[in-house]
CSV table of C-alpha atoms and ligand atoms in Angstrom, one decimal:
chain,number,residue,atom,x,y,z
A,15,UNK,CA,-7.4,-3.3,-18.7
A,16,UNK,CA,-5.7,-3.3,-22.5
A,17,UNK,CA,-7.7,-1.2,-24.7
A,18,UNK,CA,-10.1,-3.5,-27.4
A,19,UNK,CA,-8.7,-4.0,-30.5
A,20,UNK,CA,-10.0,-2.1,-33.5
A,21,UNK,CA,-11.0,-3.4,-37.2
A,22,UNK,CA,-12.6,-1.6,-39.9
A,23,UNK,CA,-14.8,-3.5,-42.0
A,24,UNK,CA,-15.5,-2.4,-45.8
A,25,UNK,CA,-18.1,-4.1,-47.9
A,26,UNK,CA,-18.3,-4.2,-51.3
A,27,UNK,CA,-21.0,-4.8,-53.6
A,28,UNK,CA,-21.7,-8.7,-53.6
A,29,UNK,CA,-23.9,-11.1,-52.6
A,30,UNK,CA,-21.6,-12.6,-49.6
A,31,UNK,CA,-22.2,-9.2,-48.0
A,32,UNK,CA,-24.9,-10.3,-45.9
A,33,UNK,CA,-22.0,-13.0,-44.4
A,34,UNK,CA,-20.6,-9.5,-43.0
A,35,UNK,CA,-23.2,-9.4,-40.5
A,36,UNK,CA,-22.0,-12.9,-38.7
A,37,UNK,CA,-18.3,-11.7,-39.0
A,38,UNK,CA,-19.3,-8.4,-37.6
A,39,UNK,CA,-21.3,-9.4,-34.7
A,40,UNK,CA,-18.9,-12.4,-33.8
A,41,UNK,CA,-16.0,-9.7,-33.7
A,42,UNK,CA,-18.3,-7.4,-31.5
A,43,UNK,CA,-19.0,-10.4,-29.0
A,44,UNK,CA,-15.5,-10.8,-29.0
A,45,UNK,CA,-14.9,-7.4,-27.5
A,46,UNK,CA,-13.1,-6.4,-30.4
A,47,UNK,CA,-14.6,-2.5,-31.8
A,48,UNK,CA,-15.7,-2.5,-34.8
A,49,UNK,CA,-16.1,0.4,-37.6
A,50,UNK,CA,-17.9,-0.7,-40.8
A,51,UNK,CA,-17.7,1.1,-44.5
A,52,UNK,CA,-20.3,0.8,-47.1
A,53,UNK,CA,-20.1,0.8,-50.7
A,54,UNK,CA,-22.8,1.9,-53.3
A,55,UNK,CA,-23.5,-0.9,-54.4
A,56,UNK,CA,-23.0,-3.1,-50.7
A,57,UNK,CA,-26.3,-1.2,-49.9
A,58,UNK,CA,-27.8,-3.4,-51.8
A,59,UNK,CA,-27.2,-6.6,-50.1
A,60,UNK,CA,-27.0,-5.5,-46.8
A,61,UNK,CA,-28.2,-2.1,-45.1
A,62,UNK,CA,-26.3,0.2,-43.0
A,63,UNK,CA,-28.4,-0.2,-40.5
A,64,UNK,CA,-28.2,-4.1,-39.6
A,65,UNK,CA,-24.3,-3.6,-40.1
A,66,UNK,CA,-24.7,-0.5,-37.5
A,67,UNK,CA,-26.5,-3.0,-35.3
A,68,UNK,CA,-24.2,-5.5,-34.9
A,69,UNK,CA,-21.2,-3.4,-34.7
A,70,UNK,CA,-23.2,-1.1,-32.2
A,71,UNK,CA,-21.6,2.2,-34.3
A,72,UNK,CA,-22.9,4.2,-37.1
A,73,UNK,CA,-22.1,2.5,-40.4
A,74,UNK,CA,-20.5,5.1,-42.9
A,75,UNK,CA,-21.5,5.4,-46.7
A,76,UNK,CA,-20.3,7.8,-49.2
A,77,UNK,CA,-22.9,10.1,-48.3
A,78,UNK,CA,-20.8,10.4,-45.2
A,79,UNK,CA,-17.3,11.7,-47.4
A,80,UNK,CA,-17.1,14.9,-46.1
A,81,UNK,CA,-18.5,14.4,-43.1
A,82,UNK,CA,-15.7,15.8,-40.1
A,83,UNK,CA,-14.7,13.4,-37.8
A,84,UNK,CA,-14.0,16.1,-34.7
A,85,UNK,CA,-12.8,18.5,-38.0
A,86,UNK,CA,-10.8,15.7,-39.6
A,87,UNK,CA,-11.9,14.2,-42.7
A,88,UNK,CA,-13.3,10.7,-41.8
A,89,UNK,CA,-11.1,9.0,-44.6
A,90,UNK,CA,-8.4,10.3,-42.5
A,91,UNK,CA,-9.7,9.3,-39.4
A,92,UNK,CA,-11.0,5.7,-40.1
A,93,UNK,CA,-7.3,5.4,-41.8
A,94,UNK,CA,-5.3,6.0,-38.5
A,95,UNK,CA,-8.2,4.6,-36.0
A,96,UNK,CA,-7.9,0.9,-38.1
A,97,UNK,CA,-5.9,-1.8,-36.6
A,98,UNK,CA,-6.8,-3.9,-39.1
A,99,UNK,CA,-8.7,-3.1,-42.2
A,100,UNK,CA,-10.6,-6.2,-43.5
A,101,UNK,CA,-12.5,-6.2,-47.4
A,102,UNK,CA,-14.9,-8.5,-47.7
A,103,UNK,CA,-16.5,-9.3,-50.0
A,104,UNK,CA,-13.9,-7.9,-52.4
A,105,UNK,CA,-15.8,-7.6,-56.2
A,106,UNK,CA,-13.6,-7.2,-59.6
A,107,UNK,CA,-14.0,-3.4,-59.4
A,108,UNK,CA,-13.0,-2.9,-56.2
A,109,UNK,CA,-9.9,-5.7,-56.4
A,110,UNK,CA,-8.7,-3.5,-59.4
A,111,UNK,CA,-8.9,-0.3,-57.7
A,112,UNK,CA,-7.2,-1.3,-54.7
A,113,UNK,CA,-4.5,-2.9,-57.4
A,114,UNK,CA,-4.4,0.7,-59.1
A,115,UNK,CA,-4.5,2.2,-56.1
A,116,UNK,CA,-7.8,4.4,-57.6
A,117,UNK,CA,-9.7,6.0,-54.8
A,118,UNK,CA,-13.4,7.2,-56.0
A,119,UNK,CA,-15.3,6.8,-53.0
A,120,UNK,CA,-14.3,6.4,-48.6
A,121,UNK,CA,-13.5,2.9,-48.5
A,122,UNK,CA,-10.7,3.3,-51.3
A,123,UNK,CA,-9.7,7.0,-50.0
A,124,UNK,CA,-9.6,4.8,-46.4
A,125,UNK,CA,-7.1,2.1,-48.1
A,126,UNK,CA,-4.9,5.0,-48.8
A,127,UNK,CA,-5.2,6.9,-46.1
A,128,UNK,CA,-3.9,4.0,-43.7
A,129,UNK,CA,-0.7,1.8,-43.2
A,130,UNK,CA,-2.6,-1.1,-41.4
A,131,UNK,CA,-2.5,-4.3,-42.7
A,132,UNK,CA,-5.2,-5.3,-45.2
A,133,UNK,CA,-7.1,-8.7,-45.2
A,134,UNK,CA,-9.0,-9.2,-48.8
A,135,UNK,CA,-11.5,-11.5,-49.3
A,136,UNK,CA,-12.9,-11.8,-53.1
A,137,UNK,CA,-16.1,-13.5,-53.8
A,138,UNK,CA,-17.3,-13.5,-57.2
A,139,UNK,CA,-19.3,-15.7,-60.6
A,140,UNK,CA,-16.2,-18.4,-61.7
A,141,UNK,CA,-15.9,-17.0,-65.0
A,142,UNK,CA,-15.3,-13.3,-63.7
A,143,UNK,CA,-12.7,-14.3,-60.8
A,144,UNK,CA,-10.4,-16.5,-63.8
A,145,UNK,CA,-10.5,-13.3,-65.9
A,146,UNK,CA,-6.5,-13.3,-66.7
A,147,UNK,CA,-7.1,-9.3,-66.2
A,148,UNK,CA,-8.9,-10.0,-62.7
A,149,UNK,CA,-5.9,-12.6,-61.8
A,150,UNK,CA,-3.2,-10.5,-62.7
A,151,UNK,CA,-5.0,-7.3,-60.3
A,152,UNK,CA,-5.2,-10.2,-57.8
A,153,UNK,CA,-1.7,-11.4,-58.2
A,154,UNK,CA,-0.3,-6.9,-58.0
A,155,UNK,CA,-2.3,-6.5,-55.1
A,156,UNK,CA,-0.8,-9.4,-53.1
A,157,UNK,CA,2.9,-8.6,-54.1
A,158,UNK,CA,2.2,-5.2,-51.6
A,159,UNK,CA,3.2,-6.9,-48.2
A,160,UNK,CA,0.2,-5.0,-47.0
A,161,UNK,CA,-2.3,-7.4,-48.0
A,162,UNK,CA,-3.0,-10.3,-46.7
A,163,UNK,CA,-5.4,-12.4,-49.3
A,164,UNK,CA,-7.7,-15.7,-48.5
A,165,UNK,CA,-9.1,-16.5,-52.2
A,166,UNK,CA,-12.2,-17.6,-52.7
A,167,UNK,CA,-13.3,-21.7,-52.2
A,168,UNK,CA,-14.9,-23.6,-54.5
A,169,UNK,CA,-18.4,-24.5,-54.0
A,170,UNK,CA,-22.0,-23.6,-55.4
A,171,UNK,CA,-22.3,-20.0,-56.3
A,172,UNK,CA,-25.9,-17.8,-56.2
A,173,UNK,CA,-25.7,-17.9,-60.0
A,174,UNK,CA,-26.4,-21.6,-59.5
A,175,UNK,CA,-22.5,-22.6,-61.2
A,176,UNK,CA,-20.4,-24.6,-59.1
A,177,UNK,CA,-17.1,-23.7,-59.1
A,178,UNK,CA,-14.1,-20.9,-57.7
A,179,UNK,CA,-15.5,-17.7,-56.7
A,180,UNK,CA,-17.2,-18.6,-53.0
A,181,UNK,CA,-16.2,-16.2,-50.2
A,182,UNK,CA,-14.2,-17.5,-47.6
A,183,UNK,CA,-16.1,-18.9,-44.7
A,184,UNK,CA,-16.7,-15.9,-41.7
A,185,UNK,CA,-14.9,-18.2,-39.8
A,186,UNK,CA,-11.9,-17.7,-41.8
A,187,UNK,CA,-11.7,-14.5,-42.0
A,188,UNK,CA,-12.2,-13.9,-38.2
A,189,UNK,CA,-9.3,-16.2,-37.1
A,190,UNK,CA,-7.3,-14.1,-40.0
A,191,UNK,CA,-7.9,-11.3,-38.4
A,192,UNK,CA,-7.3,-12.1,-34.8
A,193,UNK,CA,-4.1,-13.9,-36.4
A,194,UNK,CA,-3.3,-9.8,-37.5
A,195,UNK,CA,-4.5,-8.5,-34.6
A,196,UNK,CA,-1.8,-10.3,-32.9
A,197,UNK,CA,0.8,-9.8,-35.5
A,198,UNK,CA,0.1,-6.6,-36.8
A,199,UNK,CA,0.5,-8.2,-40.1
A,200,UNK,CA,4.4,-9.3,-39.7
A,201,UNK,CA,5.8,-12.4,-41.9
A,202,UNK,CA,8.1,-13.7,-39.6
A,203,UNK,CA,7.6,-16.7,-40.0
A,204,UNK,CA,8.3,-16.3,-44.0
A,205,UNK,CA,10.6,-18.4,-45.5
A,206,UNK,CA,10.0,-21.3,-42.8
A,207,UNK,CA,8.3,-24.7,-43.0
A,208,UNK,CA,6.6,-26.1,-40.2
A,209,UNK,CA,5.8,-29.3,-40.4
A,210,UNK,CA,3.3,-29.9,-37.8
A,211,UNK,CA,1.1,-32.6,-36.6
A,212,UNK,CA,-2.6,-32.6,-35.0
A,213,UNK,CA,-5.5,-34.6,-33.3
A,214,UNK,CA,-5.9,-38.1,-32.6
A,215,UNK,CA,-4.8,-41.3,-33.8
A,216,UNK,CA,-6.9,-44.2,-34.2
A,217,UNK,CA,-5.6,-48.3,-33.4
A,218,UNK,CA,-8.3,-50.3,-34.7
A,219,UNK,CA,-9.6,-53.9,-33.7
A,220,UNK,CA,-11.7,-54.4,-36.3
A,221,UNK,CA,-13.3,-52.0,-38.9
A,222,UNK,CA,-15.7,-51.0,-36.2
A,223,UNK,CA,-13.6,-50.5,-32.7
A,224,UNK,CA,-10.6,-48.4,-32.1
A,225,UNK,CA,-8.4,-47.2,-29.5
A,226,UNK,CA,-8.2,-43.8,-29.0
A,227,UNK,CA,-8.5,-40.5,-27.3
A,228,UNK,CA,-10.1,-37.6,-27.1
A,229,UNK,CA,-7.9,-35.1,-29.1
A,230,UNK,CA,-10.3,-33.1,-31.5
A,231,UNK,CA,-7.4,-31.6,-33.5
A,232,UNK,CA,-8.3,-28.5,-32.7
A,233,UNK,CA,-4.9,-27.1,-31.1
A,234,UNK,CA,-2.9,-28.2,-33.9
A,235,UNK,CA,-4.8,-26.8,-36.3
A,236,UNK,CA,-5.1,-23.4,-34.3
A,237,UNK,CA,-0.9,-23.9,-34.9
A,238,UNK,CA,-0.9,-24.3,-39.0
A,239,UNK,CA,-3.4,-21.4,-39.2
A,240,UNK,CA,-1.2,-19.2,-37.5
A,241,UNK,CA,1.6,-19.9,-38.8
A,242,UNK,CA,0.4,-19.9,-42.3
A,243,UNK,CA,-1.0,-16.7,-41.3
A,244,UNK,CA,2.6,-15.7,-40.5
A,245,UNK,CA,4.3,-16.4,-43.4
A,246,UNK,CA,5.3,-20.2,-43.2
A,247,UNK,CA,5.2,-22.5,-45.3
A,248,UNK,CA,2.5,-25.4,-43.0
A,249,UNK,CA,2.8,-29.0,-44.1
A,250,UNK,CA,-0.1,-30.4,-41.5
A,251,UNK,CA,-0.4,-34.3,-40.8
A,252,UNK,CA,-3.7,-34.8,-39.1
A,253,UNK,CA,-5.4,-38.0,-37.4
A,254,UNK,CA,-9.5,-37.9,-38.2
A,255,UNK,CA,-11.2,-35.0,-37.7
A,256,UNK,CA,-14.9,-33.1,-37.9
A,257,UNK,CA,-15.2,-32.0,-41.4
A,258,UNK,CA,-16.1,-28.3,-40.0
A,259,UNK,CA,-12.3,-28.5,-38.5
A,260,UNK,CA,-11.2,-29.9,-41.9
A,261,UNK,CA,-12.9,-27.2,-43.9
A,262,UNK,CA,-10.7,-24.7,-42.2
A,263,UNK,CA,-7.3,-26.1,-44.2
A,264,UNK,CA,-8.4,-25.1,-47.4
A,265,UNK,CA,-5.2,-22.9,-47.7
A,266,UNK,CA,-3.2,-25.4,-46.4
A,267,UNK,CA,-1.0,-28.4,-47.2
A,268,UNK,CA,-2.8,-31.6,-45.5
A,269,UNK,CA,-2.0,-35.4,-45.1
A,270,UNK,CA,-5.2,-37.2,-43.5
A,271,UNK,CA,-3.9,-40.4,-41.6
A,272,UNK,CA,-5.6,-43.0,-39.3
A,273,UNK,CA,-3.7,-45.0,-37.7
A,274,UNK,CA,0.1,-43.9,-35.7
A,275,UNK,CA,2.1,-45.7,-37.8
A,276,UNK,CA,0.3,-43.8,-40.9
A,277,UNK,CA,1.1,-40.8,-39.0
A,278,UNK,CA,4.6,-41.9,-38.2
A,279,UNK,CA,5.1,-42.4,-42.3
A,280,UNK,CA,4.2,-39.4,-43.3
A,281,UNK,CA,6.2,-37.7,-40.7
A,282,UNK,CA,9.2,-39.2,-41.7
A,283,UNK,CA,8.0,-38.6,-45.3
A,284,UNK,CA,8.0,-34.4,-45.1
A,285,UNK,CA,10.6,-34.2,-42.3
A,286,UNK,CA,13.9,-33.3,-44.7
A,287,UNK,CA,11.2,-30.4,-45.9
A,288,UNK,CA,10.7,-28.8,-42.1
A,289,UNK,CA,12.6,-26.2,-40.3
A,290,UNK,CA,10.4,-26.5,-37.3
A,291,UNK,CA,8.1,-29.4,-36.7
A,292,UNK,CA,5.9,-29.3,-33.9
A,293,UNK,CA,3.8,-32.6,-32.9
A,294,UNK,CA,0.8,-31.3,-31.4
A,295,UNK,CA,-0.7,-34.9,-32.0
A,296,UNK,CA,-2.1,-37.0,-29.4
A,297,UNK,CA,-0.7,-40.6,-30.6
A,298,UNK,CA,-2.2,-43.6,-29.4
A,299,UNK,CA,0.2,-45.2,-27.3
A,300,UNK,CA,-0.7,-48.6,-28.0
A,301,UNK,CA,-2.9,-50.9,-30.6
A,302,UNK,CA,-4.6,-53.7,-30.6
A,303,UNK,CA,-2.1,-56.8,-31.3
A,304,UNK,CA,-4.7,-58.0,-34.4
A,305,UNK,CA,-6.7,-56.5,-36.4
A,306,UNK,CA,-9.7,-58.3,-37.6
A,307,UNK,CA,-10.9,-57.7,-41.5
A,308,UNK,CA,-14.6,-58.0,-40.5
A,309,UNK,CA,-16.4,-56.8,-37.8
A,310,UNK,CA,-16.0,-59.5,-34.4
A,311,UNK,CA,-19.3,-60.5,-32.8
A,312,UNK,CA,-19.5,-59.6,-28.8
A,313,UNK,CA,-18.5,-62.7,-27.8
A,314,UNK,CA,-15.0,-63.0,-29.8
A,315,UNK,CA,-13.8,-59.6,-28.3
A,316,UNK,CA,-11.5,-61.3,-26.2
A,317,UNK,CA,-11.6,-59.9,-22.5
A,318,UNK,CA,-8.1,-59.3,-22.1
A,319,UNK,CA,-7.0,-57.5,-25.4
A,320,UNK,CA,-3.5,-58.2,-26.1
A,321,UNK,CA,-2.1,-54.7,-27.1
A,322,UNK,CA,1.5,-54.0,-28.8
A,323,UNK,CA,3.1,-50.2,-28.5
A,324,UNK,CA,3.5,-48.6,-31.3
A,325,UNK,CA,6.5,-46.4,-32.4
A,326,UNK,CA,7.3,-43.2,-30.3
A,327,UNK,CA,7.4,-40.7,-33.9
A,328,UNK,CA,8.7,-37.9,-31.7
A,329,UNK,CA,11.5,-40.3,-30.9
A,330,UNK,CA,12.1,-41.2,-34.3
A,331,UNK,CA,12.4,-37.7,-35.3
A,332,UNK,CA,14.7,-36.7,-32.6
A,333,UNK,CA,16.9,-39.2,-33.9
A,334,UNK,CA,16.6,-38.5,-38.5
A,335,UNK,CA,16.8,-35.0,-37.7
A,336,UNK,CA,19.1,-32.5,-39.1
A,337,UNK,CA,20.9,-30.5,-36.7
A,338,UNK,CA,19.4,-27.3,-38.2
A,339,UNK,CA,15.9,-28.5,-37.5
A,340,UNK,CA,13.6,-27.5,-34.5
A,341,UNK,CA,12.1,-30.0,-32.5
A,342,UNK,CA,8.8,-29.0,-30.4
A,343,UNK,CA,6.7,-31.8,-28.4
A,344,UNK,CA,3.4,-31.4,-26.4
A,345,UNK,CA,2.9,-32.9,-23.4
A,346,UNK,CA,-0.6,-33.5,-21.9
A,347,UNK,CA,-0.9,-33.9,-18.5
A,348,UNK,CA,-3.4,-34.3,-15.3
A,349,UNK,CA,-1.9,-32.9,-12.1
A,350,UNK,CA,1.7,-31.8,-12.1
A,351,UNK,CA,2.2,-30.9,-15.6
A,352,UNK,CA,5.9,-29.5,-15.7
A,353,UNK,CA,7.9,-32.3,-14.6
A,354,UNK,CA,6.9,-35.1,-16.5
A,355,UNK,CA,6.8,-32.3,-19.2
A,356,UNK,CA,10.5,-31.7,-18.8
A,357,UNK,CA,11.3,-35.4,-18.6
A,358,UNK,CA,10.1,-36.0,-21.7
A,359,UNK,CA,12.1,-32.6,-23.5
A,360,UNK,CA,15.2,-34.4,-22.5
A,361,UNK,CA,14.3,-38.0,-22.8
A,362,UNK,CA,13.1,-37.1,-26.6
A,363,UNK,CA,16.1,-34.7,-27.3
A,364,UNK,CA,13.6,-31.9,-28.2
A,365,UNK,CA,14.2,-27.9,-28.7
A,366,UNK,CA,10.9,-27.6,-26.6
A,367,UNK,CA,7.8,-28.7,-25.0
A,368,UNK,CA,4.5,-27.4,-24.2
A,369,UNK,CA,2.9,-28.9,-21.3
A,370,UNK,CA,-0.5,-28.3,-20.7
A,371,UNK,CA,-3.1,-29.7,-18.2
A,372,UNK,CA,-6.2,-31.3,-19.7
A,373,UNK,CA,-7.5,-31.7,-16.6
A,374,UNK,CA,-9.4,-28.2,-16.1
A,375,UNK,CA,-12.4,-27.8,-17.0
A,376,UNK,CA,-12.5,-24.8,-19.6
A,377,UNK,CA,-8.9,-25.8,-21.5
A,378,UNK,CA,-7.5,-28.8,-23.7
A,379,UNK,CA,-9.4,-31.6,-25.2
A,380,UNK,CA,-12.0,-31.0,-27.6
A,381,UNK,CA,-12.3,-26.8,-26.1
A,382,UNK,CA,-11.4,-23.5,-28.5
A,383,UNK,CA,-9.0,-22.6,-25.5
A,384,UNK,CA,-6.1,-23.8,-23.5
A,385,UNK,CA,-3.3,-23.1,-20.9
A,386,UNK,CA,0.5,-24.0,-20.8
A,387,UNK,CA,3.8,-23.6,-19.5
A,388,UNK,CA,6.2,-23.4,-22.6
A,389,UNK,CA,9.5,-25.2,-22.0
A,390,UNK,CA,12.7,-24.3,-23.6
A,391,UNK,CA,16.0,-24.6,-22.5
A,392,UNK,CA,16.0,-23.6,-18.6
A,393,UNK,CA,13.2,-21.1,-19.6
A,394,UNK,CA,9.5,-21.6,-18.2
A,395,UNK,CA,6.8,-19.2,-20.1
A,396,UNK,CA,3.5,-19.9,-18.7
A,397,UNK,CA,0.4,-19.1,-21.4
A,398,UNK,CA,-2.1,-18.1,-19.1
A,399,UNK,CA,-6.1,-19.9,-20.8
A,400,UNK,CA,-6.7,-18.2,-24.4
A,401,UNK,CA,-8.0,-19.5,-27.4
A,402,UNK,CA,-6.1,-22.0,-29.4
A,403,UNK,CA,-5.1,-19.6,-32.1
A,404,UNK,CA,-3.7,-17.3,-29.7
A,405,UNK,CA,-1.4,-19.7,-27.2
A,406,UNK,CA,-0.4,-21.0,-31.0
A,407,UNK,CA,0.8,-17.0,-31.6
A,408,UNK,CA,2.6,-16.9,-28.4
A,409,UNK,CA,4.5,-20.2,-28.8
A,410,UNK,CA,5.4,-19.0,-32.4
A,411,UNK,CA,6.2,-15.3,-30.4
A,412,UNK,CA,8.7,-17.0,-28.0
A,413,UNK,CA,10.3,-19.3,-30.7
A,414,UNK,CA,10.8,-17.0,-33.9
A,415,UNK,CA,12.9,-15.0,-31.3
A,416,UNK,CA,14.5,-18.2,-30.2
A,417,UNK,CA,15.1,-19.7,-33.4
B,19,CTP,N1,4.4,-38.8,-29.2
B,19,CTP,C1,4.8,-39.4,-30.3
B,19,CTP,N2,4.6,-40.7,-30.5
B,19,CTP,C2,4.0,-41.5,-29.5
B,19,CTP,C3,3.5,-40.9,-28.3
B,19,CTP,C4,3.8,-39.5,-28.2
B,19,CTP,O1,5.3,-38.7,-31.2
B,19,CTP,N3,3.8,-42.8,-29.8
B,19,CTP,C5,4.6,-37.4,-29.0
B,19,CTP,C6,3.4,-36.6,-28.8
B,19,CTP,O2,2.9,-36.1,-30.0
B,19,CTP,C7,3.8,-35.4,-27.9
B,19,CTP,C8,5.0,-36.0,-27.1
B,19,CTP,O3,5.4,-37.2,-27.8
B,19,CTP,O4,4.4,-34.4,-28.7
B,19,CTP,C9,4.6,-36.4,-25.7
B,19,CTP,O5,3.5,-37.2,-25.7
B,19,CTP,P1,2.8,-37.8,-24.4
B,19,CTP,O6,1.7,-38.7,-24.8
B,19,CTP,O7,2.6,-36.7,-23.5
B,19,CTP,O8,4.0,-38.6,-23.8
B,19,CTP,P2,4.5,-40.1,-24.0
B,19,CTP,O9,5.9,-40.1,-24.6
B,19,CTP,O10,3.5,-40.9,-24.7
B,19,CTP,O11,4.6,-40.5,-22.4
B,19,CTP,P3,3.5,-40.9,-21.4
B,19,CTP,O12,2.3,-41.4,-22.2
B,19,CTP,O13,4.2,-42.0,-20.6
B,19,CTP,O14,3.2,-39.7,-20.6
């Protein structure tokens, strides 16, 4: 068995502290270990005890500085134990420490002492996190490759203001740090845009009835996180989907579309942009041959629909692209998923294809995991089931050494 991955948590003074306690105890459930550092002023919004709790190990505080972790100082220790280090929330004082590199207390002396990649979260009031001197320390700290930021969101802050300043949802910061875990904080996809499609498209009748399927969105959204997480540049074109999916994009360029031909325009609209463009979209294959401006009673639904295909986008691409650019389809399948898969690499002209079944039970539509074979050229990499974010890592893996 591969030994758990490690993350060291350090909370700072703010009120989003008491989010830690979700991040933490998701990351324990996830079998990752979990080491959590307290400052001063964290105490006050969440104890050491509850953040011991849910990361089943003693929380450490300043009062544990000089404590000797088996006769090495625990700075030390923590520094070379971390995988990951992840600072959440990050207040102004601590941001502008870290930017200074000041170290007045173990979670700074831990920055210090370690080489692991950093995830910062700030969560602050508005008027504090648009402080030219608190930009400017945010703007230093990012420019060291080390640190990997997700600002804060907009939304309503516990001084009552709406406005900048909210910490990034626990959600976000967990797939960040999987994303790391996985990475070990490398860029390589830096200096690359991927212009990527994801979910459903809907053909409607009228304004009430569509055609459709059952694509959530889910895997292609799993693919502009990590990629954006790596580096890239992500333009995402997405057909509807749940706001909590939508929510996750706030980092990241998004089209909203409908219908496949809306999808198929906007495509074609950011295509000259892309290096790679990967169409993780389940298109509707067909549409309804009219569509009605009002809603049709029962009885006009007529009982053989006339239906028109619409345009194959992946097709179209194929044929506008620039020889530079990368072409990468999906192919979802019941039953024998690498032949038809294959067909459709060399009927499309494409770099490569991921098939993958969507006929198991714990994998493809609408789940958080999924299985594949990865085809490209006359080289078959099977993906064995693993969350979205992490087949999305090891497509990336294979093709950043490919491309
Ligand atoms: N695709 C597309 N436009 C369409 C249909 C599919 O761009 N109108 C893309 C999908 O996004 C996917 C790839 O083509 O990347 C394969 O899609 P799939 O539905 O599996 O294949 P089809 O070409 O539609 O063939 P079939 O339905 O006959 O299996």
């Amino acid at each position: 068995m591969s030994k758990p991955d490690r993350v060291l948590v350090g909370i700072s003074g703010g009120i989003a502290a008491y989010k830690l306690g979700w991040v933490i105890s998701q990351l324990s459930q996830a079998g990752v270990e979990v080491r959590a550092i307290l400052t001063d002023a964290a105490q006050a919004f969440i104890s050491p005890l509850t953040v011991a709790t849910l990361s089943r190990h003693p929380a450490y505080t300043d009062d544990h500085f000089w404590q000797a972790d088996q006769g090495r100082p625990l700075h030390i220790s923590l520094g070379e134990w971390a995988e990951v280090f992840l600072i959440a929330p990050l207040t102004a004082q601590t941001l502008a420490k870290l930017a200074y590199g000041l170290a007045d207390n173990l979670l700074t002396n831990t920055v210090l002492a370690s080489t692991c990649p950093v995830l910062v979260a700030p969560a602050m009031n508005t008027d504090m996190w648009q402080q030219p001197v608190v930009q400017r320390n945010w703007q230093m700290l990012l420019q060291d490759q080390r640190f990997h930021g997700v600002g804060p969101g907009q939304g309503r802050l516990a001084c009552d203001r709406l406005g900048a300043g909210r910490m990034a949802e626990p959600d976000d910061l967990i797939s960040y740090l999987h994303s790391l875990l996985h990475s070990g904080g490398k860029r390589d996809l830096e200096g690359r845009c991927l212009l990527i499609s994801a979910g459903s498209t809907q053909e409607y009748l009228d304004p009430v009835r569509f055609i459709g399927n059952p694509s959530t969105g889910k895997m292609g959204v799993a693919l502009a996180l990590a990629a954006h997480h790596r580096g890239a540049r992500v333009v995402l074109v997405h057909g509807p989907m749940e706001q909590g999916l939508v929510d996750r994009l706030a980092e990241i360029e998004t089209h909203p579309v409908v219908s496949a031909a809306a999808m198929h325009q906007a495509m074609v609209e950011h295509l000259a942009r892309a290096n790679w463009i990967v169409m993780a979209a389940a298109v509707a294959d067909v549409k309804p041959a009219t569509l009605s401006a009002t809603k049709l009673a029962k009885g006009a639904i007529p009982p053989n629909l006339a239906l028109e295909p619409v345009a194959d986008i992946l097709l179209d691409l194929a044929r506008r692209r620039q020889p530079q650019q990368k072409l990468i389809g999906f192919a979802a399948q019941t039953g024998e998923i690498v032949a038809p898969a294959l067909e459709k690499l060399h009927r499309k002209g494409l770099d490569a294809i991921v098939a993958n079944p969507v006929d198991q039970l714990e994998t493809g539509f609408g789940r958080d995991t999924n299985q594949a074979v990865l085809i490209c050229g006359d080289q078959q990499i099977t993906i064995s089931p693993c969350t979205k974010l992490e087949m999305a890592h090891r497509i990336f893996d294979y093709l950043v050494q490919k491309y």
